[in-house]
C-alpha cells in the first residue's frame, strides 16, 4: 500500500481511501477462505465482495482514471464469481474493468494479475491464466503473490511437482507466512507425503 501511495496511483484522496477500504475487505475475505477459517465464514460470502465492489465503484466515481481501482475491482468480481455469485454478467463486467485498467495504464502489473484471475476463475482457461501470472513474475521476480497464484493453477491442473517448486520459491520470500505454509502442507497431503505435510502444517500453526 505504501508503494502504491508513493507512485501517486490517484490524486483524489477520497478515491484512495475508498480503494484501500475496498481492497482490505476483499483481501481479508480471500485470506480466510484460503486458510479455511470456518469461524470467519461471514467474510467468505458474496455479500462482502459486493461491499468491496461498491467501495471500488465509489473510488472510480471520485477518479474515473483510477487504473488500480478498475483492476482490483476485476479481481474482486472474478473471486466473487468463483464462490457463487455466478451471474454471467459478472464475467462481462470483469472483462470491461480489465480493459479499462489496461487502457489507462498499459502493462500494469495489477491489471495483468486481474487477467490471470479472469482466465482462472471466470473462463477456466488455466493455461491462459498461467501465461499472465508468468508475465507478472517476469516483470518482478520478487512478486511472491503472482508465484502463489501460479501454484494454485498448477495444483488445479494436477501438476503437483510444478506447484511444489513454485511454492518453494514463494517460501523464500515469505518463510513465516501461515497461508503459504498451509498451502505447501496441503500439497504434500494430496501427494500422501504426510510427514512433510505435518512439518509444514506445524509451522503454519506456529506462525499463525
Coordinates of N, CA and C in Angstrom, one line a residue:
X1 N 0.8 -1.2 0.0 CA 0.0 0.0 0.0 C 0.9 1.3 0.0
X2 N 2.0 1.2 0.8 CA 2.9 2.4 0.8 C 3.5 2.6 -0.6
X3 N 3.8 1.5 -1.3 CA 4.4 1.6 -2.6 C 3.4 2.3 -3.6
X4 N 2.1 1.9 -3.5 CA 1.1 2.4 -4.4 C 0.9 3.9 -4.1
X5 N 0.9 4.3 -2.8 CA 0.7 5.7 -2.5 C 1.8 6.5 -3.0
X6 N 3.1 6.0 -2.9 CA 4.2 6.7 -3.3 C 4.2 6.9 -4.9
X7 N 3.6 6.0 -5.6 CA 3.5 6.0 -7.0 C 2.4 7.0 -7.5
X8 N 1.7 7.6 -6.5 CA 0.6 8.5 -6.9 C -0.4 7.8 -7.8
X9 N -0.9 6.7 -7.4 CA -1.9 6.0 -8.2 C -3.2 6.8 -8.4
X10 N -3.4 7.7 -7.6 CA -4.6 8.6 -7.8 C -4.3 9.9 -7.0
X11 N -4.8 11.0 -7.6 CA -4.6 12.3 -6.9 C -5.8 12.7 -6.2
X12 N -6.8 11.8 -6.1 CA -8.0 12.1 -5.4 C -8.0 11.4 -4.0
X13 N -7.9 12.1 -2.9 CA -7.8 11.5 -1.6 C -8.9 10.6 -1.3
X14 N -10.2 11.0 -1.6 CA -11.3 10.2 -1.3 C -11.3 8.9 -2.1
X15 N -10.8 8.9 -3.3 CA -10.7 7.7 -4.2 C -9.7 6.8 -3.5
X16 N -8.6 7.3 -3.0 CA -7.6 6.4 -2.4 C -8.2 5.8 -1.1
X17 N -8.9 6.5 -0.3 CA -9.5 6.0 0.9 C -10.4 4.9 0.6
X18 N -11.3 5.1 -0.3 CA -12.3 4.1 -0.7 C -11.6 2.8 -1.3
X19 N -10.6 3.1 -2.1 CA -9.8 2.0 -2.7 C -9.2 1.1 -1.6
X20 N -8.5 1.7 -0.7 CA -7.8 0.9 0.4 C -8.8 0.2 1.2
X21 N -10.0 0.8 1.5 CA -11.0 0.2 2.3 C -11.6 -1.1 1.6
X22 N -11.8 -0.9 0.3 CA -12.4 -2.0 -0.5 C -11.4 -3.1 -0.7
X23 N -10.1 -2.8 -0.9 CA -9.1 -3.8 -1.0 C -8.9 -4.6 0.3
X24 N -9.0 -3.9 1.4 CA -8.8 -4.5 2.7 C -9.9 -5.6 2.9
X25 N -11.2 -5.2 2.5 CA -12.3 -6.2 2.7 C -12.1 -7.4 1.8
X26 N -11.7 -7.1 0.5 CA -11.6 -8.2 -0.4 C -10.4 -9.1 -0.1
X27 N -9.3 -8.5 0.3 CA -8.1 -9.3 0.7 C -8.3 -10.2 1.9
X28 N -9.0 -9.6 2.9 CA -9.3 -10.4 4.1 C -10.2 -11.5 3.8
X29 N -11.2 -11.4 3.0 CA -12.1 -12.4 2.7 C -11.4 -13.6 1.9
X30 N -10.5 -13.2 1.0 CA -9.7 -14.2 0.3 C -8.8 -14.9 1.2
X31 N -8.1 -14.2 2.1 CA -7.2 -14.8 3.1 C -7.8 -15.9 3.9
X32 N -9.0 -15.5 4.5 CA -9.6 -16.5 5.4 C -10.2 -17.7 4.6
X33 N -10.6 -17.4 3.4 CA -11.1 -18.5 2.5 C -10.0 -19.5 2.3
X34 N -8.8 -19.0 1.9 CA -7.7 -19.8 1.6 C -7.3 -20.7 2.8
X35 N -7.4 -20.0 4.0 CA -6.9 -20.7 5.2 C -8.0 -21.6 5.8
X36 N -9.2 -21.5 5.2 CA -10.3 -22.4 5.7 C -10.8 -22.1 7.1
X37 N -10.8 -20.8 7.4 CA -11.3 -20.5 8.8 C -12.8 -20.4 8.8
X38 N -13.4 -21.5 9.3 CA -14.9 -21.6 9.3 C -15.5 -20.5 10.1
X39 N -14.8 -20.1 11.2 CA -15.4 -19.1 12.1 C -15.5 -17.7 11.4
X40 N -14.8 -17.6 10.3 CA -14.8 -16.3 9.6 C -15.6 -16.5 8.3
X41 N -16.6 -17.4 8.3 CA -17.4 -17.7 7.2 C -18.1 -16.5 6.6
X42 N -18.4 -15.6 7.5 CA -19.1 -14.4 7.1 C -18.3 -13.5 6.2
X43 N -16.9 -13.7 6.2 CA -16.0 -12.9 5.4 C -15.9 -13.6 4.0
X44 N -16.4 -14.8 3.8 CA -16.2 -15.5 2.6 C -17.4 -15.4 1.7
X45 N -18.5 -14.9 2.2 CA -19.7 -14.9 1.3 C -19.7 -13.8 0.3
X46 N -20.5 -13.9 -0.7 CA -20.5 -12.9 -1.7 C -20.9 -11.5 -1.3
X47 N -21.6 -11.4 -0.1 CA -22.0 -10.1 0.4 C -20.8 -9.2 0.6
X48 N -19.8 -9.7 1.2 CA -18.6 -8.9 1.4 C -17.9 -8.5 0.2
X49 N -17.9 -9.4 -0.8 CA -17.3 -9.0 -2.1 C -18.1 -7.9 -2.8
X50 N -19.4 -8.0 -2.6 CA -20.3 -6.9 -3.1 C -20.0 -5.6 -2.4
X51 N -19.8 -5.7 -1.1 CA -19.5 -4.5 -0.4 C -18.2 -3.9 -0.9
X52 N -17.2 -4.7 -1.1 CA -15.9 -4.2 -1.7 C -16.1 -3.6 -3.1
X53 N -16.9 -4.3 -3.9 CA -17.1 -3.7 -5.2 C -17.8 -2.4 -5.2
X54 N -18.7 -2.2 -4.2 CA -19.4 -0.9 -4.1 C -18.4 0.2 -3.7
X55 N -17.4 -0.2 -2.9 CA -16.4 0.8 -2.5 C -15.5 1.1 -3.7
X56 N -15.2 0.1 -4.5 CA -14.4 0.3 -5.7 C -15.2 1.3 -6.6
X57 N -16.5 1.0 -6.7 CA -17.3 1.9 -7.5 C -17.2 3.4 -7.1
X58 N -17.2 3.6 -5.8 CA -17.1 5.0 -5.2 C -15.7 5.6 -5.5
X59 N -14.7 4.7 -5.4 CA -13.3 5.2 -5.7 C -13.2 5.6 -7.2
X60 N -13.8 4.9 -8.1 CA -13.8 5.2 -9.5 C -14.7 6.4 -9.8
X61 N -15.8 6.6 -9.1 CA -16.6 7.8 -9.3 C -15.8 9.0 -8.9
X62 N -14.9 8.9 -7.9 CA -14.1 10.0 -7.5 C -12.9 10.3 -8.4
X63 N -12.5 9.2 -9.1 CA -11.4 9.3 -10.0 C -11.6 8.3 -11.2
X64 N -12.3 8.7 -12.2 CA -12.6 7.8 -13.4 C -11.3 7.2 -14.1
X65 N -10.2 7.8 -13.8 CA -8.9 7.3 -14.4 C -8.1 6.5 -13.4
X66 N -8.7 6.0 -12.4 CA -8.0 5.2 -11.4 C -7.8 3.8 -11.9
X67 N -6.7 3.5 -12.6 CA -6.5 2.2 -13.2 C -6.4 1.1 -12.1
X68 N -5.8 1.3 -11.0 CA -5.7 0.3 -10.0 C -7.0 -0.1 -9.5
X69 N -8.0 0.8 -9.3 CA -9.3 0.5 -8.8 C -10.0 -0.4 -9.8
X70 N -9.9 -0.1 -11.1 CA -10.6 -1.0 -12.1 C -10.0 -2.4 -12.0
X71 N -8.7 -2.5 -11.9 CA -8.0 -3.8 -11.9 C -8.4 -4.6 -10.7
X72 N -8.4 -3.9 -9.5 CA -8.8 -4.6 -8.3 C -10.2 -5.0 -8.2
X73 N -11.1 -4.1 -8.8 CA -12.5 -4.5 -8.9 C -12.7 -5.7 -9.8
X74 N -11.9 -5.8 -10.8 CA -12.0 -7.0 -11.7 C -11.6 -8.3 -10.9
X75 N -10.5 -8.2 -10.1 CA -10.1 -9.3 -9.3 C -11.2 -9.7 -8.3
X76 N -11.8 -8.7 -7.7 CA -12.8 -9.0 -6.7 C -14.0 -9.6 -7.4
X77 N -14.4 -9.1 -8.6 CA -15.5 -9.7 -9.3 C -15.2 -11.2 -9.7
X78 N -14.0 -11.5 -10.1 CA -13.7 -12.8 -10.5 C -13.7 -13.8 -9.3
X79 N -13.2 -13.3 -8.2 CA -13.3 -14.0 -7.0 C -14.7 -14.3 -6.5
X80 N -15.5 -13.3 -6.5 CA -16.9 -13.4 -6.1 C -17.6 -14.4 -7.1
X81 N -17.3 -14.4 -8.3 CA -17.9 -15.3 -9.3 C -17.5 -16.7 -9.0
X82 N -16.3 -16.9 -8.5 CA -15.8 -18.3 -8.3 C -16.5 -18.9 -7.1
X83 N -17.0 -18.1 -6.1 CA -17.5 -18.7 -4.9 C -19.1 -18.7 -4.9
X84 N -19.7 -18.3 -6.0 CA -21.1 -18.4 -6.0 C -21.9 -17.3 -6.6
X85 N -21.3 -16.1 -6.8 CA -22.0 -15.0 -7.4 C -21.9 -15.2 -8.9
X86 N -22.4 -16.2 -9.5 CA -22.1 -16.6 -10.8 C -23.1 -16.2 -11.9
X87 N -23.5 -14.9 -11.7 CA -24.3 -14.3 -12.8 C -23.3 -14.0 -14.0
X88 N -23.6 -14.5 -15.2 CA -22.7 -14.3 -16.3 C -22.3 -12.9 -16.5
X89 N -23.2 -11.9 -16.1 CA -22.9 -10.5 -16.3 C -21.6 -10.1 -15.6
X90 N -21.3 -10.8 -14.5 CA -20.1 -10.5 -13.8 C -18.8 -10.8 -14.6
X91 N -18.9 -11.8 -15.5 CA -17.7 -12.0 -16.4 C -17.5 -10.9 -17.3
X92 N -18.6 -10.4 -17.9 CA -18.5 -9.2 -18.8 C -18.0 -8.0 -18.1
X93 N -18.5 -7.8 -16.9 CA -18.0 -6.6 -16.1 C -16.6 -6.7 -15.7
X94 N -16.1 -7.9 -15.4 CA -14.7 -8.2 -15.1 C -13.9 -7.9 -16.3
X95 N -14.3 -8.3 -17.5 CA -13.5 -8.1 -18.7 C -13.5 -6.6 -19.0
X96 N -14.6 -5.9 -18.8 CA -14.6 -4.4 -19.0 C -13.7 -3.7 -18.1
X97 N -13.6 -4.1 -16.8 CA -12.7 -3.5 -15.9 C -11.3 -3.6 -16.3
X98 N -10.9 -4.8 -16.7 CA -9.5 -5.1 -17.1 C -9.2 -4.3 -18.3
X99 N -10.1 -4.2 -19.3 CA -9.8 -3.4 -20.5 C -9.6 -1.9 -20.1
X100 N -10.4 -1.4 -19.2 CA -10.3 0.0 -18.7 C -9.0 0.2 -18.0
X101 N -8.6 -0.7 -17.2 CA -7.3 -0.6 -16.5 C -6.1 -0.6 -17.4
X102 N -6.2 -1.5 -18.4 CA -5.0 -1.5 -19.4 C -5.0 -0.3 -20.3
X103 N -6.2 0.2 -20.6 CA -6.2 1.4 -21.5 C -5.6 2.6 -20.7
X104 N -5.9 2.6 -19.4 CA -5.3 3.7 -18.6 C -3.9 3.6 -18.3
X105 N -3.5 2.3 -18.1 CA -2.1 2.0 -17.7 C -1.6 0.7 -18.4
X106 N -1.2 0.8 -19.6 CA -0.8 -0.4 -20.4 C 0.3 -1.2 -19.6
X107 N 0.2 -2.5 -19.6 CA 1.2 -3.4 -19.0 C 1.2 -3.2 -17.4
X108 N 0.1 -2.6 -16.9 CA 0.0 -2.6 -15.4 C 0.1 -4.0 -14.8
X109 N 0.9 -4.2 -13.8 CA 1.1 -5.5 -13.2 C -0.2 -5.9 -12.6
X110 N -0.9 -5.0 -11.9 CA -2.2 -5.3 -11.2 C -3.2 -5.8 -12.3
X111 N -3.3 -5.1 -13.4 CA -4.2 -5.4 -14.5 C -3.9 -6.8 -15.1
X112 N -2.6 -7.1 -15.2 CA -2.2 -8.4 -15.7 C -2.5 -9.5 -14.7
X113 N -2.4 -9.2 -13.4 CA -2.8 -10.2 -12.4 C -4.3 -10.4 -12.5
X114 N -5.1 -9.3 -12.8 CA -6.5 -9.4 -13.0 C -6.8 -10.3 -14.2
X115 N -6.0 -10.2 -15.2 CA -6.2 -11.1 -16.4 C -6.1 -12.5 -16.0
X116 N -5.1 -12.8 -15.1 CA -4.9 -14.2 -14.7 C -6.1 -14.7 -13.9
X117 N -6.6 -13.8 -13.0 CA -7.8 -14.2 -12.2 C -9.0 -14.4 -13.2
X118 N -9.1 -13.6 -14.1 CA -10.2 -13.7 -15.1 C -10.2 -15.0 -15.8
X119 N -9.1 -15.4 -16.3 CA -9.0 -16.7 -17.0 C -9.0 -17.9 -16.1
X120 N -8.6 -17.7 -14.9 CA -8.6 -18.8 -13.9 C -10.0 -19.1 -13.4
X121 N -10.6 -18.0 -12.9 CA -11.9 -18.2 -12.2 C -13.1 -18.1 -13.1
X122 N -13.0 -17.2 -14.1 CA -14.2 -16.9 -14.9 C -14.3 -17.8 -16.2
X123 N -13.2 -18.0 -16.8 CA -13.1 -18.7 -18.1 C -12.6 -20.1 -18.0
X124 N -12.0 -20.4 -16.8 CA -11.5 -21.8 -16.6 C -10.4 -22.2 -17.7
X125 N -9.7 -21.1 -18.1 CA -8.7 -21.4 -19.1 C -7.4 -21.3 -18.3
X126 N -6.9 -22.4 -17.8 CA -5.8 -22.4 -16.9 C -4.5 -22.1 -17.5
X127 N -4.3 -22.5 -18.8 CA -3.0 -22.2 -19.4 C -2.9 -20.7 -19.7
X128 N -4.0 -20.1 -20.0 CA -4.0 -18.7 -20.2 C -3.7 -17.9 -18.9
X129 N -4.3 -18.4 -17.8 CA -4.1 -17.8 -16.5 C -2.6 -17.9 -16.2
X130 N -2.0 -19.1 -16.4 CA -0.6 -19.2 -16.2 C 0.3 -18.2 -17.0
X131 N -0.1 -18.0 -18.2 CA 0.6 -17.1 -19.1 C 0.7 -15.7 -18.4
X132 N -0.4 -15.2 -17.9 CA -0.5 -13.9 -17.3 C 0.3 -13.8 -16.0
X133 N 0.1 -14.8 -15.2 CA 0.9 -14.8 -13.9 C 2.4 -14.9 -14.2
X134 N 2.8 -15.6 -15.3 CA 4.2 -15.7 -15.7 C 4.7 -14.4 -16.1
X135 N 3.9 -13.6 -16.8 CA 4.3 -12.3 -17.3 C 4.6 -11.4 -16.1
X136 N 3.7 -11.4 -15.1 CA 4.0 -10.6 -13.9 C 5.2 -11.0 -13.1
X137 N 5.4 -12.3 -13.0 CA 6.6 -12.7 -12.3 C 7.9 -12.4 -13.1
X138 N 7.8 -12.4 -14.4 CA 8.9 -12.0 -15.2 C 9.2 -10.5 -15.1
X139 N 8.1 -9.7 -14.9 CA 8.3 -8.3 -14.7 C 9.0 -8.0 -13.3
X140 N 8.6 -8.8 -12.4 CA 9.1 -8.6 -11.0 C 9.3 -10.0 -10.4
X141 N 10.6 -10.5 -10.5 CA 10.9 -11.8 -9.9 C 10.6 -12.0 -8.4
X142 N 10.5 -10.8 -7.7 CA 10.2 -10.9 -6.3 C 8.7 -10.8 -6.0
X143 N 7.9 -10.9 -7.0 CA 6.5 -10.8 -6.8 C 5.9 -12.1 -6.3
X144 N 6.0 -12.3 -5.0 CA 5.6 -13.6 -4.5 C 4.1 -14.0 -4.6
X145 N 3.3 -12.9 -4.7 CA 1.9 -13.2 -4.9 C 1.5 -13.8 -6.2
X146 N 2.2 -13.3 -7.3 CA 1.9 -13.9 -8.6 C 2.4 -15.4 -8.6
X147 N 3.6 -15.6 -8.0 CA 4.1 -17.0 -7.9 C 3.0 -17.9 -7.1
X148 N 2.5 -17.3 -6.0 CA 1.5 -18.1 -5.3 C 0.3 -18.4 -6.1
X149 N -0.2 -17.4 -6.9 CA -1.4 -17.7 -7.8 C -1.0 -18.8 -8.8
X150 N 0.2 -18.7 -9.3 CA 0.7 -19.8 -10.3 C 0.6 -21.1 -9.6
X151 N 1.0 -21.2 -8.4 CA 0.9 -22.6 -7.7 C -0.5 -23.1 -7.6
X152 N -1.5 -22.2 -7.4 CA -2.9 -22.6 -7.4 C -3.3 -23.2 -8.7
X153 N -2.9 -22.6 -9.8 CA -3.2 -23.1 -11.1 C -2.6 -24.4 -11.4
X154 N -1.3 -24.5 -11.0 CA -0.6 -25.8 -11.2 C -1.3 -26.9 -10.4
X155 N -1.7 -26.6 -9.2 CA -2.5 -27.6 -8.5 C -3.8 -28.0 -9.1
X156 N -4.5 -27.0 -9.6 CA -5.8 -27.2 -10.3 C -5.6 -28.2 -11.4
X157 N -4.5 -28.1 -12.2 CA -4.4 -28.9 -13.4 C -3.6 -30.2 -13.1
X158 N -3.3 -30.4 -11.8 CA -2.6 -31.6 -11.4 C -1.1 -31.7 -11.6
X159 N -0.5 -30.5 -11.8 CA 0.9 -30.5 -12.0 C 1.6 -30.2 -10.6
X160 N 1.6 -31.3 -9.8 CA 2.0 -31.1 -8.4 C 3.5 -30.8 -8.2
X161 N 4.3 -31.3 -9.0 CA 5.8 -31.0 -8.9 C 6.0 -29.5 -9.2
X162 N 5.3 -29.0 -10.2 CA 5.4 -27.6 -10.6 C 4.9 -26.7 -9.4
X163 N 3.8 -27.2 -8.8 CA 3.2 -26.4 -7.7 C 4.1 -26.3 -6.5
X164 N 4.7 -27.5 -6.2 CA 5.7 -27.5 -5.1 C 6.9 -26.6 -5.4
X165 N 7.4 -26.7 -6.6 CA 8.6 -25.9 -7.0 C 8.3 -24.4 -6.8
X166 N 7.1 -24.0 -7.3 CA 6.7 -22.6 -7.2 C 6.5 -22.1 -5.8
X167 N 5.8 -23.0 -5.0 CA 5.6 -22.7 -3.6 C 6.9 -22.6 -2.8
X168 N 7.9 -23.4 -3.2 CA 9.2 -23.3 -2.5 C 9.8 -21.9 -2.8
X169 N 9.6 -21.4 -4.0 CA 10.1 -20.0 -4.3 C 9.4 -19.0 -3.5
X170 N 8.1 -19.2 -3.3 CA 7.3 -18.2 -2.5 C 7.8 -18.2 -1.1
X171 N 8.1 -19.4 -0.6 CA 8.5 -19.6 0.8 C 9.8 -18.8 1.1
X172 N 10.6 -18.6 0.1 CA 11.9 -17.9 0.3 C 11.6 -16.4 0.6
X173 N 10.5 -15.9 0.0 CA 10.1 -14.5 0.3 C 9.2 -14.4 1.5
X174 N 8.5 -15.4 1.8 CA 7.6 -15.4 3.0 C 7.7 -16.6 3.8
X175 N 8.9 -16.8 4.5 CA 9.2 -18.1 5.2 C 8.3 -18.3 6.4
X176 N 7.7 -17.2 6.9 CA 6.8 -17.3 8.1 C 5.4 -17.0 7.8
X177 N 5.0 -17.1 6.6 CA 3.6 -16.8 6.2 C 2.7 -18.1 6.4
X178 N 1.8 -18.1 7.3 CA 1.0 -19.2 7.6 C 0.2 -19.7 6.4
X179 N -0.3 -18.8 5.6 CA -1.0 -19.2 4.4 C -0.2 -20.0 3.4
X180 N 1.1 -19.5 3.2 CA 2.0 -20.3 2.3 C 2.3 -21.6 2.8
X181 N 2.6 -21.6 4.1 CA 3.0 -22.9 4.8 C 1.8 -23.9 4.7
X182 N 0.6 -23.4 4.9 CA -0.6 -24.3 4.8 C -0.7 -24.8 3.4
X183 N -0.6 -24.0 2.4 CA -0.7 -24.5 1.0 C 0.3 -25.5 0.7
X184 N 1.5 -25.3 1.1 CA 2.6 -26.3 0.9 C 2.2 -27.6 1.6
X185 N 1.8 -27.5 2.8 CA 1.3 -28.7 3.6 C 0.2 -29.4 2.9
X186 N -0.8 -28.7 2.3 CA -1.9 -29.3 1.6 C -1.4 -30.0 0.4
X187 N -0.4 -29.5 -0.3 CA 0.1 -30.1 -1.5 C 0.7 -31.5 -1.1
X188 N 1.4 -31.5 0.0 CA 2.0 -32.8 0.4 C 0.9 -33.7 0.9
X189 N -0.2 -33.2 1.4 CA -1.3 -34.0 1.8 C -1.8 -34.8 0.6
X190 N -2.1 -34.0 -0.5 CA -2.6 -34.6 -1.7 C -1.6 -35.6 -2.3
X191 N -0.3 -35.4 -2.1 CA 0.7 -36.4 -2.6 C 0.9 -37.5 -1.6
X192 N 0.2 -37.5 -0.5 CA 0.3 -38.5 0.5 C 1.7 -38.6 1.1
X193 N 2.4 -37.5 1.1 CA 3.6 -37.4 1.8 C 3.3 -36.7 3.2
X194 N 2.8 -37.5 4.1 CA 2.2 -37.0 5.3 C 3.3 -36.4 6.3
X195 N 4.5 -37.0 6.3 CA 5.5 -36.5 7.2 C 5.8 -35.0 6.8
X196 N 6.0 -34.8 5.5 CA 6.3 -33.4 5.1 C 5.1 -32.5 5.3
X197 N 4.0 -33.0 5.1 CA 2.7 -32.2 5.3 C 2.6 -31.8 6.7
X198 N 2.9 -32.7 7.6 CA 2.8 -32.4 9.1 C 3.8 -31.3 9.5
X199 N 5.0 -31.4 8.8 CA 6.0 -30.4 9.2 C 5.6 -29.0 8.8
X200 N 5.0 -28.9 7.6 CA 4.6 -27.5 7.2 C 3.3 -27.1 7.9
X201 N 2.4 -28.0 8.2 CA 1.2 -27.6 8.9 C 1.6 -27.1 10.3
X202 N 2.6 -27.8 10.9 CA 3.0 -27.4 12.3 C 3.6 -26.0 12.3
X203 N 4.4 -25.7 11.2 CA 5.0 -24.4 11.1 C 3.9 -23.3 10.9
X204 N 2.9 -23.7 10.1 CA 1.8 -22.7 9.9 C 1.1 -22.4 11.2
X205 N 0.9 -23.4 12.1 CA 0.3 -23.2 13.4 C 1.2 -22.3 14.2
X206 N 2.5 -22.6 14.2 CA 3.4 -21.8 15.0 C 3.4 -20.3 14.6
X207 N 3.2 -20.0 13.4 CA 3.3 -18.6 12.9 C 1.9 -17.9 12.8
X208 N 0.9 -18.7 13.1 CA -0.5 -18.1 13.0 C -0.8 -17.2 14.1

